[in-house]
Tab-separated table of C-alpha atoms and ligand atoms in Angstrom:
chain	number	residue	atom	x	y	z
A	196	UNK	CA	0.163	-0.234	-0.066
A	197	UNK	CA	1.188	3.598	-0.294
A	198	UNK	CA	1.375	5.293	2.638
A	199	UNK	CA	2.551	2.207	5.244
A	200	UNK	CA	3.213	3.530	8.957
A	201	UNK	CA	4.556	1.471	11.451
A	202	UNK	CA	3.071	3.494	14.320
A	203	UNK	CA	-0.623	3.054	15.093
A	204	UNK	CA	-2.673	1.904	17.337
A	205	UNK	CA	-2.077	-2.139	16.177
A	206	UNK	CA	1.522	-1.864	15.913
A	207	UNK	CA	3.752	-4.764	16.323
A	208	UNK	CA	0.961	-7.174	15.643
A	209	UNK	CA	0.859	-9.228	12.237
A	210	UNK	CA	-2.198	-10.417	10.500
A	211	UNK	CA	-3.117	-12.452	8.259
A	212	UNK	CA	-6.614	-12.692	5.716
A	213	UNK	CA	-8.865	-15.658	4.562
A	214	UNK	CA	-11.242	-14.562	1.528
A	215	UNK	CA	-14.004	-16.269	0.142
A	216	UNK	CA	-16.229	-15.182	-1.929
A	217	UNK	CA	-16.691	-12.044	-5.141
A	218	UNK	CA	-14.559	-9.238	-6.265
A	219	UNK	CA	-16.659	-7.181	-4.066
A	220	UNK	CA	-15.275	-9.366	-1.088
A	221	UNK	CA	-11.678	-9.568	-2.722
A	222	UNK	CA	-12.335	-5.551	-3.132
A	223	UNK	CA	-13.489	-5.222	0.766
A	224	UNK	CA	-10.329	-7.366	1.760
A	225	UNK	CA	-7.774	-4.703	0.124
A	226	UNK	CA	-9.277	-2.104	2.454
A	227	UNK	CA	-8.785	-3.962	5.527
A	228	UNK	CA	-5.495	-4.824	4.511
A	229	UNK	CA	-4.922	-1.158	3.923
A	230	UNK	CA	-6.147	0.052	7.412
A	231	UNK	CA	-4.321	-2.694	9.240
A	232	UNK	CA	-0.999	-2.107	7.694
A	233	UNK	CA	-2.065	2.354	8.058
A	234	UNK	CA	-2.552	0.955	12.073
A	235	UNK	CA	0.540	-0.343	11.856
A	236	UNK	CA	0.199	-4.421	11.421
A	237	UNK	CA	2.101	-6.462	9.355
A	238	UNK	CA	1.346	-8.425	7.172
A	239	UNK	CA	1.833	-12.899	7.390
A	240	UNK	CA	0.306	-15.613	5.674
A	241	UNK	CA	-0.112	-18.264	7.994
A	242	UNK	CA	-2.673	-18.235	10.276
A	243	UNK	CA	0.241	-19.532	12.853
A	244	UNK	CA	2.431	-16.212	12.692
A	245	UNK	CA	-0.974	-14.286	13.186
A	246	UNK	CA	-2.259	-11.993	15.846
A	247	UNK	CA	-4.887	-11.504	13.834
A	248	UNK	CA	-6.734	-12.929	11.522
A	249	UNK	CA	-9.529	-11.705	9.764
A	250	UNK	CA	-12.069	-13.865	7.590
A	251	UNK	CA	-14.561	-11.976	4.791
A	252	UNK	CA	-16.471	-14.130	3.361
A	253	UNK	CA	-19.651	-14.686	0.713
A	254	UNK	CA	-22.893	-15.995	1.656
A	255	UNK	CA	-24.238	-15.916	-2.418
A	256	UNK	CA	-23.963	-20.010	-1.601
A	257	UNK	CA	-24.018	-22.407	1.186
A	258	UNK	CA	-20.698	-23.955	0.376
A	259	UNK	CA	-18.952	-20.150	1.621
A	260	UNK	CA	-20.871	-20.826	5.034
A	261	UNK	CA	-19.082	-24.466	5.008
A	262	UNK	CA	-15.962	-23.811	4.022
A	263	UNK	CA	-15.686	-20.706	6.902
A	264	UNK	CA	-17.146	-22.375	9.684
A	265	UNK	CA	-14.850	-25.587	9.076
A	266	UNK	CA	-12.132	-22.670	9.294
A	267	UNK	CA	-12.637	-20.930	11.996
A	268	UNK	CA	-13.086	-23.732	14.016
A	269	UNK	CA	-10.285	-25.688	13.414
A	270	UNK	CA	-8.720	-22.417	14.405
A	271	UNK	CA	-9.473	-22.790	17.752
A	272	UNK	CA	-6.586	-25.449	18.682
A	273	UNK	CA	-3.744	-23.203	17.186
A	274	UNK	CA	-1.770	-21.911	20.159
A	275	UNK	CA	-1.373	-17.925	19.717
A	276	UNK	CA	1.581	-16.406	17.553
A	277	UNK	CA	2.627	-14.169	20.618
A	278	UNK	CA	1.561	-13.868	23.797
A	279	UNK	CA	-1.716	-11.979	23.745
A	280	UNK	CA	-4.275	-14.271	22.235
A	281	UNK	CA	-5.211	-14.089	18.746
A	282	UNK	CA	-8.169	-12.173	17.699
A	283	UNK	CA	-10.309	-13.580	15.115
A	284	UNK	CA	-12.644	-11.265	13.551
A	285	UNK	CA	-15.276	-12.451	10.865
A	286	UNK	CA	-17.016	-10.127	8.488
A	287	UNK	CA	-18.060	-9.677	4.883
A	288	UNK	CA	-21.439	-10.606	4.294
A	289	UNK	CA	-21.762	-13.717	6.366
A	290	UNK	CA	-20.747	-11.451	9.353
A	291	UNK	CA	-23.981	-8.926	7.947
A	292	UNK	CA	-26.414	-11.789	8.101
A	293	UNK	CA	-25.726	-13.424	11.158
A	294	UNK	CA	-24.257	-10.637	13.602
A	295	UNK	CA	-24.009	-12.293	17.402
A	296	UNK	CA	-25.781	-15.803	16.201
A	297	UNK	CA	-22.150	-16.450	14.638
A	298	UNK	CA	-20.240	-15.989	18.076
A	299	UNK	CA	-23.120	-18.375	19.429
A	300	UNK	CA	-21.832	-21.265	17.034
A	301	UNK	CA	-18.163	-19.789	17.315
A	302	UNK	CA	-17.364	-18.852	20.851
A	303	UNK	CA	-13.734	-18.061	20.283
A	304	UNK	CA	-14.915	-15.702	17.441
A	305	UNK	CA	-13.687	-11.782	18.592
A	306	UNK	CA	-15.313	-9.586	16.564
A	307	UNK	CA	-18.383	-9.967	13.628
A	308	UNK	CA	-18.423	-6.762	11.708
A	309	UNK	CA	-20.889	-6.254	8.386
A	310	UNK	CA	-20.333	-5.143	5.456
A	311	UNK	CA	-21.500	-1.525	6.409
A	312	UNK	CA	-18.610	-0.671	8.455
A	313	UNK	CA	-15.558	-2.351	7.906
A	314	UNK	CA	-14.237	1.127	8.994
A	315	UNK	CA	-14.298	0.454	12.209
A	316	UNK	CA	-12.140	-2.657	12.459
A	317	UNK	CA	-9.215	-0.866	13.543
A	318	UNK	CA	-11.035	0.465	16.831
A	319	UNK	CA	-12.808	-2.646	16.954
A	320	UNK	CA	-9.524	-4.779	17.348
A	321	UNK	CA	-7.979	-2.075	19.650
A	322	UNK	CA	-10.847	-2.298	21.878
A	323	UNK	CA	-10.749	-5.982	21.821
A	324	UNK	CA	-6.676	-6.264	22.369
A	325	UNK	CA	-7.401	-3.912	25.278
A	326	UNK	CA	-9.419	-6.383	27.442
A	327	UNK	CA	-12.884	-4.816	25.813
A	328	UNK	CA	-15.247	-7.990	25.885
A	329	UNK	CA	-15.945	-9.500	22.265
A	330	UNK	CA	-18.493	-7.712	19.750
A	331	UNK	CA	-20.720	-8.132	17.008
A	332	UNK	CA	-21.313	-4.774	15.161
A	333	UNK	CA	-23.360	-4.965	12.309
A	334	UNK	CA	-24.962	-1.595	10.835
A	335	UNK	CA	-28.478	-1.956	8.968
A	336	UNK	CA	-26.795	0.272	6.708
A	337	UNK	CA	-24.337	3.495	7.068
A	338	UNK	CA	-22.863	6.852	5.726
A	339	UNK	CA	-19.313	5.479	5.947
A	340	UNK	CA	-17.403	6.172	2.291
A	341	UNK	CA	-15.451	3.028	2.471
A	342	UNK	CA	-13.444	4.655	-0.621
A	343	UNK	CA	-11.857	6.932	1.796
A	344	UNK	CA	-10.130	4.218	3.481
A	345	UNK	CA	-6.313	3.339	2.486
A	346	UNK	CA	-6.126	0.176	0.219
A	347	UNK	CA	-3.376	-2.260	-0.084
A	348	UNK	CA	-3.511	-3.221	-3.838
A	349	UNK	CA	-2.692	-7.368	-4.255
A	350	UNK	CA	-1.595	-5.830	-7.688
A	351	UNK	CA	-0.346	-2.780	-8.203
A	352	UNK	CA	-0.642	-2.869	-11.732
A	353	UNK	CA	-4.748	-3.700	-11.256
A	354	UNK	CA	-7.267	-1.315	-9.206
A	355	UNK	CA	-11.038	-2.528	-8.581
A	356	UNK	CA	-13.009	0.996	-8.914
A	357	UNK	CA	-15.900	0.638	-6.460
A	358	UNK	CA	-18.847	2.972	-8.503
A	359	UNK	CA	-22.221	1.453	-6.667
A	360	UNK	CA	-22.607	-0.863	-3.969
A	361	UNK	CA	-25.747	-3.323	-3.210
A	362	UNK	CA	-28.726	-4.310	-5.535
A	363	UNK	CA	-32.481	-3.414	-5.940
A	364	UNK	CA	-32.987	-6.565	-8.175
A	365	UNK	CA	-34.131	-8.943	-5.341
A	366	UNK	CA	-33.729	-11.857	-7.846
A	367	UNK	CA	-35.633	-14.486	-6.354
A	368	UNK	CA	-32.544	-16.769	-5.467
A	369	UNK	CA	-30.315	-14.321	-3.970
A	370	UNK	CA	-29.269	-12.876	-0.812
A	371	UNK	CA	-26.871	-10.001	-1.879
A	372	UNK	CA	-29.483	-7.181	-1.093
A	373	UNK	CA	-30.215	-8.048	2.269
A	374	UNK	CA	-26.660	-8.294	3.276
A	375	UNK	CA	-25.023	-5.606	0.746
A	376	UNK	CA	-28.240	-2.948	0.707
A	377	UNK	CA	-29.718	-0.897	-2.077
A	378	UNK	CA	-28.092	0.574	-4.233
A	379	UNK	CA	-25.623	3.371	-3.481
A	380	UNK	CA	-23.598	5.191	-5.974
A	381	UNK	CA	-20.438	7.478	-5.515
A	382	UNK	CA	-20.697	10.947	-6.896
A	383	UNK	CA	-19.612	11.013	-10.561
A	384	UNK	CA	-17.027	13.756	-9.841
A	385	UNK	CA	-15.559	11.221	-7.203
A	386	UNK	CA	-15.366	7.981	-9.544
A	387	UNK	CA	-13.553	10.417	-12.229
A	388	UNK	CA	-11.084	11.343	-9.886
A	389	UNK	CA	-10.177	8.079	-8.567
A	390	UNK	CA	-10.119	6.702	-12.451
A	391	UNK	CA	-7.858	10.183	-13.534
A	392	UNK	CA	-5.757	9.428	-10.003
A	393	UNK	CA	-4.995	5.694	-11.461
A	394	UNK	CA	-3.907	6.929	-15.311
A	395	UNK	CA	-1.790	9.193	-13.658
A	396	UNK	CA	-0.313	6.532	-11.284
A	397	UNK	CA	0.628	4.556	-13.886
A	398	UNK	CA	-1.472	2.072	-13.170
A	399	UNK	CA	-2.439	-0.516	-16.262
A	400	UNK	CA	-5.953	-1.665	-15.531
A	401	UNK	CA	-8.903	-0.583	-13.663
A	402	UNK	CA	-11.559	-3.104	-13.274
A	403	UNK	CA	-15.260	-0.515	-12.178
A	404	UNK	CA	-17.358	-2.739	-9.365
A	405	UNK	CA	-20.740	-3.052	-8.644
A	406	UNK	CA	-23.328	-5.454	-7.701
A	407	UNK	CA	-25.562	-3.785	-11.399
A	408	UNK	CA	-22.977	-1.271	-12.640
A	409	UNK	CA	-25.189	-0.655	-15.518
A	410	UNK	CA	-27.798	1.174	-13.307
A	411	UNK	CA	-25.119	3.487	-11.730
A	412	UNK	CA	-26.354	6.686	-10.757
A	413	UNK	CA	-29.973	5.827	-10.464
A	414	UNK	CA	-30.276	6.563	-7.351
A	415	UNK	CA	-28.092	9.784	-7.027
A	416	UNK	CA	-29.277	11.479	-10.170
A	417	UNK	CA	-32.583	9.999	-11.228
A	418	UNK	CA	-31.399	8.336	-14.261
A	419	UNK	CA	-28.313	6.040	-14.908
A	420	UNK	CA	-24.815	7.610	-15.711
A	421	UNK	CA	-23.119	4.787	-16.613
A	422	UNK	CA	-22.172	5.516	-20.076
A	423	UNK	CA	-20.617	8.930	-18.623
A	424	UNK	CA	-18.462	6.247	-16.686
A	425	UNK	CA	-17.559	5.053	-19.343
A	426	UNK	CA	-16.187	7.638	-21.997
A	427	UNK	CA	-14.365	8.885	-18.751
A	428	UNK	CA	-12.398	5.549	-18.476
A	429	UNK	CA	-11.912	5.572	-22.262
A	430	UNK	CA	-10.044	8.955	-22.343
A	431	UNK	CA	-8.333	8.410	-19.420
A	432	UNK	CA	-5.346	7.127	-20.725
A	433	UNK	CA	-5.730	3.883	-18.785
A	434	UNK	CA	-3.920	1.181	-20.938
A	435	UNK	CA	-7.011	-1.146	-19.819
A	436	UNK	CA	-10.747	-0.340	-18.737
A	437	UNK	CA	-13.292	-3.656	-17.745
A	438	UNK	CA	-16.538	-3.390	-15.527
A	439	UNK	CA	-18.854	-5.912	-13.626
A	440	UNK	CA	-21.249	-6.488	-13.332
A	441	UNK	CA	-24.125	-5.697	-15.578
A	442	UNK	CA	-27.966	-6.971	-15.554
A	443	UNK	CA	-28.881	-7.710	-18.934
A	444	UNK	CA	-32.001	-5.752	-18.252
A	445	UNK	CA	-30.462	-2.242	-17.809
A	446	UNK	CA	-27.871	-2.454	-20.213
A	447	UNK	CA	-28.523	0.628	-22.535
A	448	UNK	CA	-27.767	1.762	-26.121
A	449	UNK	CA	-25.679	4.972	-24.764
A	450	UNK	CA	-23.630	2.698	-22.896
A	451	UNK	CA	-22.885	0.172	-25.867
A	452	UNK	CA	-22.042	3.115	-27.638
A	453	UNK	CA	-19.815	4.730	-25.249
A	454	UNK	CA	-18.655	0.516	-24.897
A	455	UNK	CA	-17.491	0.398	-28.371
A	456	UNK	CA	-16.257	3.988	-28.771
A	457	UNK	CA	-12.954	3.578	-26.926
A	458	UNK	CA	-10.100	0.617	-27.834
A	459	UNK	CA	-9.149	0.943	-24.057
A	460	UNK	CA	-12.332	-0.522	-22.884
A	461	UNK	CA	-11.510	-4.170	-23.371
A	462	UNK	CA	-13.961	-6.251	-25.347
A	463	UNK	CA	-15.112	-8.967	-22.844
A	464	UNK	CA	-18.532	-8.650	-21.118
A	465	UNK	CA	-20.107	-11.002	-18.426
A	466	UNK	CA	-23.079	-10.919	-18.956
A	467	UNK	CA	-25.060	-13.055	-16.351
A	468	UNK	CA	-27.804	-15.293	-17.827
A	469	UNK	CA	-29.110	-17.554	-15.133
A	470	UNK	CA	-31.056	-19.250	-17.150
A	471	UNK	CA	-32.091	-20.307	-21.050
A	472	UNK	CA	-36.086	-20.910	-19.922
A	473	UNK	CA	-38.268	-18.268	-19.682
A	474	UNK	CA	-40.322	-19.412	-17.676
A	475	UNK	CA	-37.613	-20.122	-14.950
A	476	UNK	CA	-36.240	-16.249	-15.668
A	477	UNK	CA	-39.780	-14.785	-14.450
A	478	UNK	CA	-39.911	-17.320	-11.164
A	479	UNK	CA	-36.232	-15.600	-11.139
A	480	UNK	CA	-37.302	-12.164	-11.426
A	481	UNK	CA	-34.644	-10.942	-13.949
A	482	UNK	CA	-37.213	-9.098	-15.576
A	483	UNK	CA	-35.917	-9.844	-19.094
A	484	UNK	CA	-36.786	-13.105	-21.231
A	485	UNK	CA	-34.327	-14.978	-23.404
A	486	UNK	CA	-35.432	-12.911	-26.711
A	487	UNK	CA	-34.433	-9.414	-24.807
A	488	UNK	CA	-31.614	-11.131	-24.237
A	489	UNK	CA	-30.415	-12.362	-27.443
A	490	UNK	CA	-31.549	-8.749	-28.852
A	491	UNK	CA	-28.548	-7.187	-26.017
A	492	UNK	CA	-26.390	-9.728	-27.557
A	493	UNK	CA	-27.081	-8.978	-31.295
A	494	UNK	CA	-26.612	-5.012	-30.038
A	495	UNK	CA	-23.147	-5.663	-28.476
A	496	UNK	CA	-22.051	-8.019	-31.633
A	497	UNK	CA	-23.484	-4.914	-34.237
A	498	UNK	CA	-20.929	-2.477	-32.455
A	499	UNK	CA	-18.354	-4.759	-30.343
A	500	UNK	CA	-18.217	-7.163	-33.309
A	501	UNK	CA	-14.813	-9.616	-31.786
A	502	UNK	CA	-16.639	-9.272	-28.276
A	503	UNK	CA	-16.134	-12.319	-26.260
A	504	UNK	CA	-19.088	-13.080	-23.897
A	505	UNK	CA	-19.234	-14.852	-20.192
A	506	UNK	CA	-22.053	-15.459	-17.922
A	507	UNK	CA	-23.390	-16.788	-14.667
A	508	UNK	CA	-25.934	-19.741	-15.260
A	509	UNK	CA	-27.628	-21.758	-12.061
A	510	UNK	CA	-28.606	-25.173	-12.423
A	511	UNK	CA	-31.442	-26.561	-10.266
A	512	UNK	CA	-33.523	-23.879	-9.538
A	513	UNK	CA	-36.495	-24.596	-8.166
A	514	UNK	CA	-39.520	-26.627	-10.206
A	515	UNK	CA	-36.522	-26.499	-13.198
A	516	UNK	CA	-37.774	-28.952	-15.055
A	517	UNK	CA	-35.417	-31.574	-17.810
A	518	UNK	CA	-37.600	-29.142	-20.981
A	519	UNK	CA	-36.237	-25.824	-19.030
A	520	UNK	CA	-32.188	-27.052	-18.852
A	521	UNK	CA	-32.734	-28.256	-22.017
A	522	UNK	CA	-33.544	-24.104	-22.831
A	523	UNK	CA	-30.473	-23.014	-21.130
A	524	UNK	CA	-28.046	-25.372	-22.631
A	525	UNK	CA	-29.602	-23.955	-26.350
A	526	UNK	CA	-28.509	-20.675	-25.294
A	527	UNK	CA	-25.550	-21.196	-24.351
A	528	UNK	CA	-24.417	-23.141	-27.575
A	529	UNK	CA	-26.572	-20.274	-29.449
A	530	UNK	CA	-24.721	-17.306	-27.541
A	531	UNK	CA	-21.566	-19.211	-27.862
A	532	UNK	CA	-19.896	-17.758	-24.327
A	533	UNK	CA	-16.242	-17.740	-23.902
A	534	UNK	CA	-16.545	-18.570	-20.361
A	535	UNK	CA	-19.250	-19.405	-17.943
A	536	UNK	CA	-19.090	-19.750	-14.321
A	537	UNK	CA	-21.975	-22.590	-13.742
A	538	UNK	CA	-23.695	-23.173	-10.326
A	539	UNK	CA	-25.771	-25.467	-8.754
A	540	UNK	CA	-29.007	-23.341	-6.483
A	541	UNK	CA	-27.984	-22.747	-3.259
A	542	UNK	CA	-31.352	-22.379	-0.882
A	543	UNK	CA	-30.678	-19.344	0.993
A	544	UNK	CA	-33.216	-19.112	3.676
A	545	UNK	CA	-35.181	-15.285	3.808
A	546	UNK	CA	-35.295	-15.131	-0.299
A	547	UNK	CA	-38.402	-15.584	-2.117
A	548	UNK	CA	-36.813	-19.138	-3.646
A	549	UNK	CA	-36.257	-21.010	-0.290
A	550	UNK	CA	-40.295	-20.740	-0.035
A	551	UNK	CA	-40.665	-22.921	-3.812
A	552	UNK	CA	-41.146	-26.306	-3.663
A	553	UNK	CA	-38.225	-27.843	-4.614
A	554	UNK	CA	-38.224	-31.906	-5.185
A	555	UNK	CA	-36.081	-32.619	-8.122
A	556	UNK	CA	-33.871	-35.124	-6.777
A	557	UNK	CA	-29.567	-33.837	-6.136
A	558	UNK	CA	-28.593	-36.498	-8.859
A	559	UNK	CA	-30.618	-34.964	-11.444
A	560	UNK	CA	-29.457	-31.874	-11.196
A	561	UNK	CA	-25.628	-32.954	-10.541
A	562	UNK	CA	-26.031	-34.564	-13.608
A	563	UNK	CA	-27.520	-31.760	-15.525
A	564	UNK	CA	-24.809	-29.690	-13.999
A	565	UNK	CA	-22.394	-32.108	-15.529
A	566	UNK	CA	-24.087	-31.904	-19.553
A	567	UNK	CA	-23.803	-27.610	-18.621
A	568	UNK	CA	-20.507	-27.724	-17.861
A	569	UNK	CA	-19.618	-29.911	-21.668
A	570	UNK	CA	-21.586	-27.681	-22.907
A	571	UNK	CA	-19.828	-24.382	-22.016
A	572	UNK	CA	-16.272	-26.705	-22.300
A	573	UNK	CA	-17.012	-26.634	-25.437
A	574	UNK	CA	-18.360	-23.264	-26.294
A	575	UNK	CA	-15.291	-22.301	-24.633
A	576	UNK	CA	-12.869	-23.931	-26.738
A	577	UNK	CA	-14.333	-23.107	-29.922
A	578	UNK	CA	-14.404	-18.849	-29.194
A	579	UNK	CA	-10.533	-19.879	-28.243
A	580	UNK	CA	-9.842	-20.799	-31.479
A	581	UNK	CA	-10.835	-17.522	-32.971
A	582	UNK	CA	-7.429	-16.120	-30.961
A	583	UNK	CA	-5.265	-19.165	-32.996
A	584	UNK	CA	-2.280	-17.674	-34.736
A	585	UNK	CA	-3.092	-14.276	-34.203
A	586	UNK	CA	-1.097	-11.805	-32.452
A	587	UNK	CA	-2.071	-10.225	-28.470
A	588	UNK	CA	-1.323	-8.026	-26.265
A	589	UNK	CA	-1.073	-9.500	-22.970
A	590	UNK	CA	-1.078	-7.892	-19.315
A	591	UNK	CA	1.542	-10.274	-17.635
A	592	UNK	CA	0.810	-10.919	-14.078
A	593	UNK	CA	3.729	-13.052	-13.588
A	594	UNK	CA	4.879	-16.326	-13.488
A	595	UNK	CA	2.403	-19.456	-13.059
A	596	UNK	CA	2.336	-20.493	-8.943
A	597	UNK	CA	2.913	-24.222	-10.299
A	598	UNK	CA	5.529	-23.204	-12.747
A	599	UNK	CA	8.364	-21.123	-12.178
A	600	UNK	CA	9.577	-21.115	-15.965
A	601	UNK	CA	5.726	-19.869	-17.575
A	602	UNK	CA	4.590	-16.584	-17.718
A	603	UNK	CA	0.602	-15.542	-16.994
A	604	UNK	CA	-1.593	-12.961	-18.510
A	605	UNK	CA	-4.576	-11.860	-20.012
A	606	UNK	CA	-5.541	-11.097	-23.329
A	607	UNK	CA	-7.729	-8.221	-24.312
A	608	UNK	CA	-10.973	-10.454	-23.963
A	609	UNK	CA	-9.730	-11.810	-20.464
A	610	UNK	CA	-8.548	-15.409	-21.706
A	611	UNK	CA	-5.327	-15.937	-19.512
A	612	UNK	CA	-2.391	-16.335	-21.643
A	613	UNK	CA	0.597	-18.731	-20.562
A	614	UNK	CA	4.157	-17.505	-22.676
A	615	UNK	CA	7.716	-19.032	-21.623
A	616	UNK	CA	9.557	-17.162	-19.336
A	617	UNK	CA	12.872	-16.783	-22.340
A	618	UNK	CA	15.990	-18.012	-20.825
A	619	UNK	CA	17.968	-15.593	-18.573
A	620	UNK	CA	14.926	-13.133	-18.275
A	621	UNK	CA	13.479	-12.043	-14.835
A	622	UNK	CA	9.902	-12.844	-13.868
A	623	UNK	CA	9.525	-9.232	-12.224
A	624	UNK	CA	10.474	-7.406	-15.505
A	625	UNK	CA	6.724	-8.757	-16.943
A	626	UNK	CA	5.128	-8.174	-14.004
A	627	UNK	CA	2.367	-5.618	-15.014
A	628	UNK	CA	3.574	-5.116	-18.084
A	629	UNK	CA	1.738	-5.457	-22.179
A	630	UNK	CA	3.969	-6.914	-24.795
A	631	UNK	CA	2.692	-8.489	-28.119
A	632	UNK	CA	2.225	-12.217	-27.617
A	633	UNK	CA	1.801	-14.712	-31.318
A	634	UNK	CA	-1.000	-17.127	-30.245
A	635	UNK	CA	0.315	-20.526	-31.200
A	636	UNK	CA	-1.957	-22.821	-29.625
A	637	UNK	CA	-5.780	-21.952	-27.936
A	638	UNK	CA	-7.085	-24.650	-25.627
A	639	UNK	CA	-10.497	-24.897	-23.444
A	640	UNK	CA	-9.163	-23.023	-20.434
A	641	UNK	CA	-5.870	-21.201	-21.748
A	642	UNK	CA	-3.728	-19.476	-24.644
A	643	UNK	CA	-0.311	-20.478	-25.588
A	644	UNK	CA	2.245	-18.435	-26.831
A	645	UNK	CA	5.376	-17.005	-27.827
A	646	UNK	CA	6.734	-13.118	-27.335
A	647	UNK	CA	6.515	-11.323	-30.538
A	648	UNK	CA	9.588	-9.150	-30.022
A	649	UNK	CA	11.800	-11.170	-28.433
B	27	LIG	N1	-27.439	-20.706	-5.904
B	27	LIG	C1	-26.462	-20.304	-6.521
B	27	LIG	N2	-25.741	-19.472	-7.347
B	27	LIG	C2	-26.299	-18.387	-6.730
B	27	LIG	N3	-25.567	-17.324	-7.423
B	27	LIG	C3	-26.567	-16.126	-6.322
B	27	LIG	N4	-27.545	-16.747	-5.884
B	27	LIG	C4	-26.970	-17.803	-5.964
B	27	LIG	C5	-27.988	-19.080	-5.338
B	27	LIG	N5	-28.953	-18.788	-4.211
B	27	LIG	C6	-25.018	-17.131	-8.565
B	27	LIG	C7	-25.360	-15.888	-9.918
B	27	LIG	C8	-24.663	-14.744	-9.038
B	27	LIG	C9	-23.548	-15.435	-8.745
B	27	LIG	C10	-22.319	-14.126	-8.189
B	27	LIG	O1	-23.760	-16.206	-8.446
B	27	LIG	O2	-25.553	-16.799	-10.569
B	27	LIG	O3	-24.498	-14.468	-10.455
B	28	LIG	FE1	-28.089	-10.901	-6.719
B	28	LIG	FE2	-29.779	-10.415	-8.786
B	28	LIG	FE3	-28.485	-8.068	-7.670
B	28	LIG	FE4	-26.976	-9.765	-8.967
B	28	LIG	S1	-29.224	-8.579	-10.208
B	28	LIG	S2	-26.456	-9.113	-6.849
B	28	LIG	S3	-28.856	-12.021	-8.990
B	28	LIG	S4	-30.518	-9.330	-6.980
C-alpha cells in the first residue's frame, strides 16, 4: 500500500486474511489490509504467525458458509503467535447476515463485523486487544465512505474501482440485496477523480465494480450515468478498463455506444444469463426473457463484432424441469460464451426462492450440471480458436504458481495466456507490463504463445 506506517494502534502486531467470494469481497479485503497496515500491523501468510486473523466471506452459496465454519472452527487449537491471544474477526456478507449468531456458533470469534462498517475494524480490534469484550457490530446501513479508506492493492498495476454497492433487483434466489443493501452510487466526480489518479499513477488496468454497474447513478441522479463513466475511462489514458457486473435488463444503447467507442475498454462483457428458460427467468425475477437477452447480444456484436461474452448460470432452480434445462443448454450454444461460471442452486434462507417447492433429486441436478459444463467447455474451446495464430497484447501478472518458467497474463478478452519465460529473463520485468504475444495454441481454459518481440 502507499502510505504504510509502522506506528499506530496495531503496531507490532501481525495479521493474516482469508477471503472467500466475489470481487466485492476481494476488494473489501484490500481495504481491510490497507487499514490494518496504516494502523501499524504487518502482513504474514500463515494463521500460526498471525496475531489478528480476518475472514471476509460471501454468503451467496452455502459452500462458502461451510468453508468459513470449518476454517474458523479449526483455528481454535492453534496456539497464539506471540504473547497475547489471537484476535479472530469475521466480516463480509456472512457477518452482516449472522451478526452475534456467529459468536454463539463459534465462541472463539472475537469480532463480527458487517459490510457497512469495515472502517471501524481497527477500532474494534484495538478495543478487544485492550481487554474489551467480544463484539458483533453490524449496521443496517451506513454513510461510511469505504472509498476513503486506505488500500493495499494485491497487484499494483491492477485496481478495482467501486462505483456503486448494493442491489435493488431482488432476484428470488439471491441474498445480496439483504446483506449488501440497496444500490448506492458514488458521486460521479469522485469516480472520475479516482480514474484520473490511477491513470496518473501508471496503473495499467482498472476494473469498475458494482453489483449492477449499468444502473450506476440512478439513486443519485434519477437516471443511470454509467455511459458517462465509460466515456471518462475511455479518455483517461488507462491502458485497460473492464467492468463487472452488468444486468442484461439495464444495459442501455448509450452504454453500448460508449463501450464500442474506446479501444482501451476491453472487448469482454460478463452478462449473467442465469437460465435459458423464460419460465424460470420469470420465477427468478430477472426482468428479461431469452428474446430480450439475445437482442442485447446482437446489439453488442453489431457494435463490437469481436466481443467475448461470459456468463453465470444456475442449475437446479426450484421446479426446473428437463425441458427448462434443455432451453439453457440451447441458449449457451446459441450465444457462444467464451467462459461461464456455473452454479448449482443453493437455497438461501430469507429469499423468496427458499419458499418455492423444490423436489428435483440431487442426482438429477448434478447430472444436468455435468452436461452444462460439457457444453460450456465446448463453447469456450470454440471461442478460443479465434485467437489461434493471432498476435495479441497480453498484460502479464508474473510467473505461474505451479511452473516458475511459465509467465501468466491476460488477453484483451480476459483469456488466460501462458508464455514460456525467455532464457535468462527476469519474471519481475514482465509483471504489470503489456507485451505482444503470438498465440500458437488455443485450449479450453487458456491460450499459449511466445513473445512476438523477442
Ligand atoms: N444459488 C446458486 N447460485 C447463486 N448465485 C447467486 N445466488 C445463488 C444461489 N442462491 C449466482 C448467480 C450470480 C452469481 C454471482 O452467483 O449466478 O450471478
Ligand atoms: Fe443478486 Fe440479482 Fe442483484 Fe445480481 S442482480 S446481486 S443476482 S439480486
